[in-house]
Coordinates of C-alpha atoms in Angstrom, one line a residue:
M1032 CA -32.3 65.4 -30.9
F1033 CA -30.7 61.9 -30.7
I1034 CA -26.9 62.0 -30.6
R1035 CA -25.2 58.8 -32.0
A1036 CA -22.3 57.5 -29.8
P1037 CA -18.9 57.3 -31.4
P1038 CA -18.3 53.8 -33.0
Q1039 CA -15.1 53.4 -30.9
R1040 CA -17.1 53.4 -27.7
F1041 CA -19.3 50.5 -29.0
L1042 CA -16.2 48.7 -30.0
R1043 CA -14.7 49.1 -26.6
L1044 CA -17.9 47.9 -24.9
K1045 CA -18.0 44.8 -27.1
I1046 CA -14.4 44.0 -26.4
F1047 CA -15.0 44.4 -22.6
V1048 CA -18.1 42.2 -22.7
F1049 CA -16.2 39.6 -24.8
L1050 CA -13.2 39.5 -22.4
S1051 CA -15.4 39.4 -19.3
A1052 CA -17.3 36.4 -20.8
I1053 CA -14.0 34.6 -21.4
C1054 CA -12.8 35.2 -17.9
I1055 CA -16.1 33.9 -16.4
F1056 CA -16.1 30.8 -18.5
S1057 CA -12.4 30.2 -17.8
L1058 CA -12.9 30.5 -14.0
A1059 CA -16.0 28.2 -14.2
G1060 CA -14.1 25.7 -16.3
T1061 CA -11.1 25.7 -14.0
Y1062 CA -13.4 25.0 -11.0
M1063 CA -15.2 22.2 -12.8
F1064 CA -12.0 20.6 -13.9
A1065 CA -10.5 20.8 -10.4
S1066 CA -13.6 19.2 -9.0
Y1067 CA -13.4 16.5 -11.6
I1068 CA -9.7 15.8 -10.8
D1069 CA -10.5 15.7 -7.1
T1070 CA -13.4 13.2 -7.7
A1071 CA -11.3 11.1 -10.0
S1072 CA -8.5 11.0 -7.4
K1073 CA -10.9 9.8 -4.7
N1074 CA -12.4 7.2 -7.0
N1075 CA -8.9 5.9 -7.9
N1076 CA -8.0 5.7 -4.2
Y1077 CA -11.2 3.8 -3.7
L1078 CA -10.1 1.2 -6.2
T1079 CA -6.8 0.9 -4.3
L1080 CA -8.4 0.5 -0.9
G1081 CA -7.7 4.1 0.0
F1082 CA -4.0 4.1 -0.8
H1083 CA -1.9 5.3 -3.8
H1084 CA -0.7 1.9 -4.9
V1085 CA -1.2 -1.8 -4.1
Y1086 CA 1.8 -4.1 -4.2
V1087 CA 1.2 -7.9 -4.4
V1088 CA 4.4 -9.6 -3.6
S1089 CA 5.1 -12.8 -5.6
E1090 CA 8.1 -15.0 -6.3
R1091 CA 8.8 -15.8 -10.0
T1092 CA 7.8 -19.5 -9.5
H1093 CA 4.4 -18.7 -8.0
E1094 CA 2.4 -18.7 -11.2
S1095 CA -0.7 -20.4 -9.8
R1096 CA -0.8 -18.0 -6.9
R1097 CA -0.7 -15.1 -9.3
R1098 CA -3.5 -16.5 -11.4
E1099 CA -5.7 -16.9 -8.3
M1100 CA -4.7 -13.5 -6.9
A1101 CA -5.5 -11.8 -10.2
R1102 CA -8.9 -13.5 -10.2
L1103 CA -9.6 -12.4 -6.7
M1104 CA -8.5 -8.7 -7.3
R1105 CA -10.4 -8.6 -10.6
F1106 CA -13.6 -9.8 -8.8
Q1107 CA -13.1 -7.1 -6.1
G1108 CA -12.3 -4.4 -8.7
I1109 CA -9.0 -3.5 -7.0
L1110 CA -6.1 -2.0 -9.0
F1111 CA -2.8 -3.5 -8.2
G1112 CA 0.6 -4.6 -9.5
F1113 CA 2.6 -7.7 -8.9
Y1114 CA 6.0 -7.1 -7.3
P1115 CA 8.9 -9.6 -7.7
A1116 CA 9.8 -11.1 -4.3
T1117 CA 13.4 -12.1 -3.5
S1118 CA 13.6 -15.9 -3.0
P1119 CA 15.9 -18.0 -0.9
H1120 CA 17.4 -19.2 -4.3
D1121 CA 18.3 -15.5 -5.0
I1122 CA 20.0 -15.2 -1.7
D1123 CA 22.0 -18.4 -2.1
N1124 CA 22.9 -17.8 -5.8
P1125 CA 23.6 -14.1 -6.1
D1126 CA 25.7 -14.5 -9.3
S1127 CA 22.6 -15.6 -11.2
Y1128 CA 20.3 -13.0 -9.8
T1129 CA 19.0 -10.3 -12.2
H1130 CA 18.1 -7.0 -10.8
W1131 CA 14.8 -5.6 -12.0
V1132 CA 14.4 -2.0 -13.3
G1133 CA 14.6 0.5 -10.4
E1134 CA 15.9 -2.0 -7.9
D1135 CA 18.9 -1.0 -5.7
H1136 CA 22.0 -3.1 -6.3
W1137 CA 22.0 -4.5 -2.7
A1138 CA 25.0 -5.9 -0.9
R1139 CA 25.3 -9.7 -1.1
P1140 CA 25.0 -11.7 2.1
M1141 CA 28.1 -13.6 3.1
A1142 CA 28.4 -17.0 1.5
N1143 CA 28.6 -18.6 5.0
H1144 CA 25.8 -16.5 6.5
T1145 CA 24.2 -17.9 9.6
E1146 CA 20.8 -16.4 9.0
P1147 CA 18.3 -18.7 7.3
S1148 CA 18.0 -17.9 3.6
E1149 CA 14.2 -17.6 4.0
L1150 CA 14.6 -14.9 6.6
L1151 CA 17.0 -12.9 4.4
A1152 CA 14.8 -13.3 1.3
H1153 CA 11.8 -12.0 3.3
F1154 CA 13.8 -9.2 4.8
R1155 CA 15.2 -8.1 1.4
T1156 CA 11.8 -8.3 -0.3
H1157 CA 10.3 -5.7 2.1
M1158 CA 13.4 -3.6 1.9
N1159 CA 13.0 -3.4 -1.9
I1160 CA 9.3 -2.5 -1.6
I1161 CA 10.2 0.2 1.0
N1162 CA 12.9 1.6 -1.3
D1163 CA 10.4 1.6 -4.2
V1164 CA 7.9 3.7 -2.2
V1165 CA 10.6 6.2 -1.4
R1166 CA 12.0 6.2 -4.9
L1167 CA 8.5 6.8 -6.4
Q1168 CA 7.6 9.2 -3.6
L1169 CA 4.3 7.4 -3.1
P1170 CA 2.2 9.1 -0.3
S1171 CA 1.0 5.7 0.8
A1172 CA 1.1 2.1 -0.4
L1173 CA -0.5 -1.3 0.5
V1174 CA 1.6 -4.5 0.6
L1175 CA -0.1 -7.9 0.2
A1176 CA 1.2 -11.4 -0.1
D1177 CA 0.2 -13.4 -3.2
D1178 CA -1.8 -16.0 -1.1
V1179 CA -4.4 -13.9 0.8
D1180 CA -8.1 -13.8 1.0
L1181 CA -10.2 -10.6 1.4
E1182 CA -13.5 -9.8 3.1
L1183 CA -16.2 -9.4 0.5
D1184 CA -16.9 -5.8 1.5
V1185 CA -13.2 -4.9 1.9
K1186 CA -13.5 -1.8 -0.3
Q1187 CA -16.4 -0.4 1.6
Q1188 CA -14.8 -1.2 4.9
M1189 CA -11.5 0.3 4.0
H1190 CA -13.1 3.5 2.6
A1191 CA -14.7 4.1 6.0
I1192 CA -11.6 3.2 8.0
V1193 CA -9.2 5.3 5.9
E1194 CA -11.5 8.3 6.4
T1195 CA -11.1 8.0 10.2
L1196 CA -7.3 7.4 10.2
P1197 CA -5.3 10.1 12.0
T1198 CA -3.4 12.2 9.6
T1199 CA -0.2 11.2 11.4
W1200 CA -0.6 7.5 10.8
E1201 CA 2.4 5.6 9.4
I1202 CA 1.6 1.9 9.4
L1203 CA -1.8 0.2 9.2
F1204 CA -2.1 -3.6 9.6
L1205 CA -5.1 -5.0 7.7
A1206 CA -4.2 -8.4 9.1
H1207 CA -2.0 -9.8 11.8
C1208 CA -1.0 -13.0 13.6
G1209 CA -0.7 -11.7 17.2
P1210 CA -3.3 -11.5 20.0
P1211 CA -6.4 -9.4 19.4
E1212 CA -5.7 -5.7 19.2
T1213 CA -8.9 -4.9 21.0
L1214 CA -6.8 -5.1 24.2
L1215 CA -5.8 -1.5 23.4
P1216 CA -8.4 1.3 23.3
S1217 CA -9.8 2.3 19.9
L1218 CA -9.4 5.9 18.8
P1219 CA -12.0 8.5 19.7
S1220 CA -14.4 9.2 16.8
S1221 CA -12.7 6.5 14.7
H1222 CA -14.1 3.4 13.0
D1223 CA -15.1 0.6 15.5
R1224 CA -12.6 -1.8 13.8
L1225 CA -9.6 0.6 14.1
F1226 CA -7.2 0.2 17.1
V1227 CA -3.8 1.3 18.1
A1228 CA -1.3 -1.4 17.2
S1229 CA 0.4 -3.1 20.2
G1230 CA 3.7 -3.9 18.5
T1231 CA 2.8 -7.6 18.2
P1232 CA 1.1 -7.9 14.8
A1233 CA 3.9 -10.5 14.0
C1234 CA 2.9 -10.9 10.3
S1235 CA 3.5 -8.6 7.3
F1236 CA 1.3 -10.2 4.6
A1237 CA -1.1 -7.3 4.6
Y1238 CA 0.0 -3.9 5.8
A1239 CA 0.0 -0.3 4.5
L1240 CA 2.6 2.4 5.1
T1241 CA 3.1 6.1 4.3
Y1242 CA 6.1 7.7 2.6
Q1243 CA 7.2 9.0 6.0
A1244 CA 7.3 5.5 7.4
A1245 CA 9.1 4.1 4.4
Y1246 CA 11.7 6.8 4.6
R1247 CA 12.4 6.1 8.3
L1248 CA 12.3 2.3 7.9
R1249 CA 14.7 2.4 5.0
R1250 CA 17.4 4.0 7.1
V1251 CA 17.0 1.4 9.9
L1252 CA 16.8 -1.6 7.5
N1253 CA 19.8 -0.4 5.4
N1254 CA 21.9 -0.3 8.6
M1255 CA 21.0 -3.9 9.4
W1256 CA 21.6 -5.4 5.9
P1257 CA 23.2 -7.8 4.9
S1258 CA 23.3 -9.4 8.3
P1259 CA 20.0 -8.7 10.1
Q1260 CA 19.7 -10.5 13.4
K1261 CA 15.9 -10.5 13.3
S1262 CA 13.2 -11.0 10.8
F1263 CA 11.5 -8.0 9.1
D1264 CA 8.3 -8.7 11.1
H1265 CA 10.2 -8.5 14.4
V1266 CA 12.1 -5.4 13.5
L1267 CA 8.8 -3.7 12.6
G1268 CA 7.3 -4.8 15.9
D1269 CA 10.3 -3.4 17.8
M1270 CA 9.9 0.0 16.1
I1271 CA 6.2 0.1 17.0
R1272 CA 6.6 -0.8 20.7
P1273 CA 8.5 2.4 21.6
L1274 CA 6.1 4.4 19.4
Y1275 CA 8.9 5.2 17.0
I1276 CA 6.4 4.5 14.3
E1277 CA 2.7 5.4 14.7
A1278 CA 0.9 2.2 13.9
Y1279 CA -2.7 1.0 13.8
A1280 CA -4.4 -2.4 13.3
I1281 CA -7.8 -3.4 12.0
E1282 CA -9.7 -5.8 14.3
P1283 CA -11.2 -8.2 13.2
P1284 CA -8.8 -8.3 10.2
L1285 CA -10.1 -7.7 6.7
V1286 CA -7.4 -9.9 5.2
A1287 CA -6.4 -13.5 5.9
K1288 CA -4.1 -16.2 4.5
A1289 CA -5.7 -18.5 2.0
A1290 CA -5.8 -22.2 2.7
A1291 CA -2.9 -22.9 0.2
A1292 CA -0.5 -21.0 2.5
A1293 CA -1.0 -23.5 5.3
A1294 CA 0.1 -26.3 3.1
A1295 CA 3.0 -24.4 1.5
P1296 CA 4.0 -21.3 3.4
A1297 CA 5.1 -18.4 1.3
H1298 CA 8.4 -16.7 1.7
S1299 CA 6.5 -13.4 2.0
Q1300 CA 6.0 -14.5 5.7
S1301 CA 9.1 -15.3 7.8
E1302 CA 9.6 -18.7 9.2
S1303 CA 9.6 -17.4 12.7
S1304 CA 6.2 -15.8 12.5
P1305 CA 3.3 -17.6 14.2
P1306 CA 0.5 -19.0 12.0
P1307 CA -2.5 -16.8 11.3
L1308 CA -5.1 -16.9 14.0
Y1309 CA -8.1 -15.5 12.2
S1310 CA -10.5 -16.4 9.4
L1311 CA -12.8 -14.0 7.6
R1312 CA -16.5 -13.6 8.1
N1313 CA -17.3 -13.4 4.4
S1314 CA -14.5 -14.8 2.3
T1315 CA -14.1 -13.6 -1.3
L1316 CA -12.4 -16.9 -2.2
I1317 CA -15.3 -18.9 -1.0
R1318 CA -17.6 -16.7 -3.0
L1319 CA -15.4 -17.5 -6.0
G1320 CA -15.7 -21.2 -5.4
H1321 CA -12.3 -21.7 -3.8
M1322 CA -12.8 -24.0 -0.9
I1323 CA -10.8 -23.0 2.1

């Protein structure tokens, strides 16, 4: 004789199966969404050369440079943002200077300051960028001048290099003006273009830094402003030599100054810095028809 099960038991079984299915689909969906977010994050970093943001430093009057730089970055498919550079005019005319949103209201240099206005403007510009990295809590950022050229395969090269960077890195020079960094040994199991920085990169027209480096640099630079005795480039070099900051350099460089910089040097590079020594193997600007 067949005995029919109570209706309540079937109802409980249906509820159990329904809830189990919801849990399974929820867990699967969470995993798939997390994987999508992770992939999207990696793709986004690929479009910013492996860093969380790309600053392109440009003075207000550099309209032609911004057009050329936007063209170059658009060709490369690199996400970036222009950053207002402090100019010598801003240093010499503080009353007419307008602070941009988020900028610290920095102390004015003395009217009879002995430091060149170009040096102070360059110094203040990089102070502002470093403050911005700390304020936004960016894990890393790349800083470029508005008159640079890039290797054609810079994204592929940087993707490979960033993957081999030590987790403790703080500064990475994509370009420099000093002697070849190959005088120092490369890192074990690292990219063949990645070397320990010697402390003589000399130029700051293409470098990346971490939040930790920005936080430490801000304390040092704030103590020196408004009367720094050295350029920003030299201060950075001094902090690298005693290994206060863990720095690396790419050799040969992946970034170089464009030809326009030789005729009209930008204030994003200090007057005391030596001229760039390197040209690129495969120039993006040449590919775009810009004769260098």
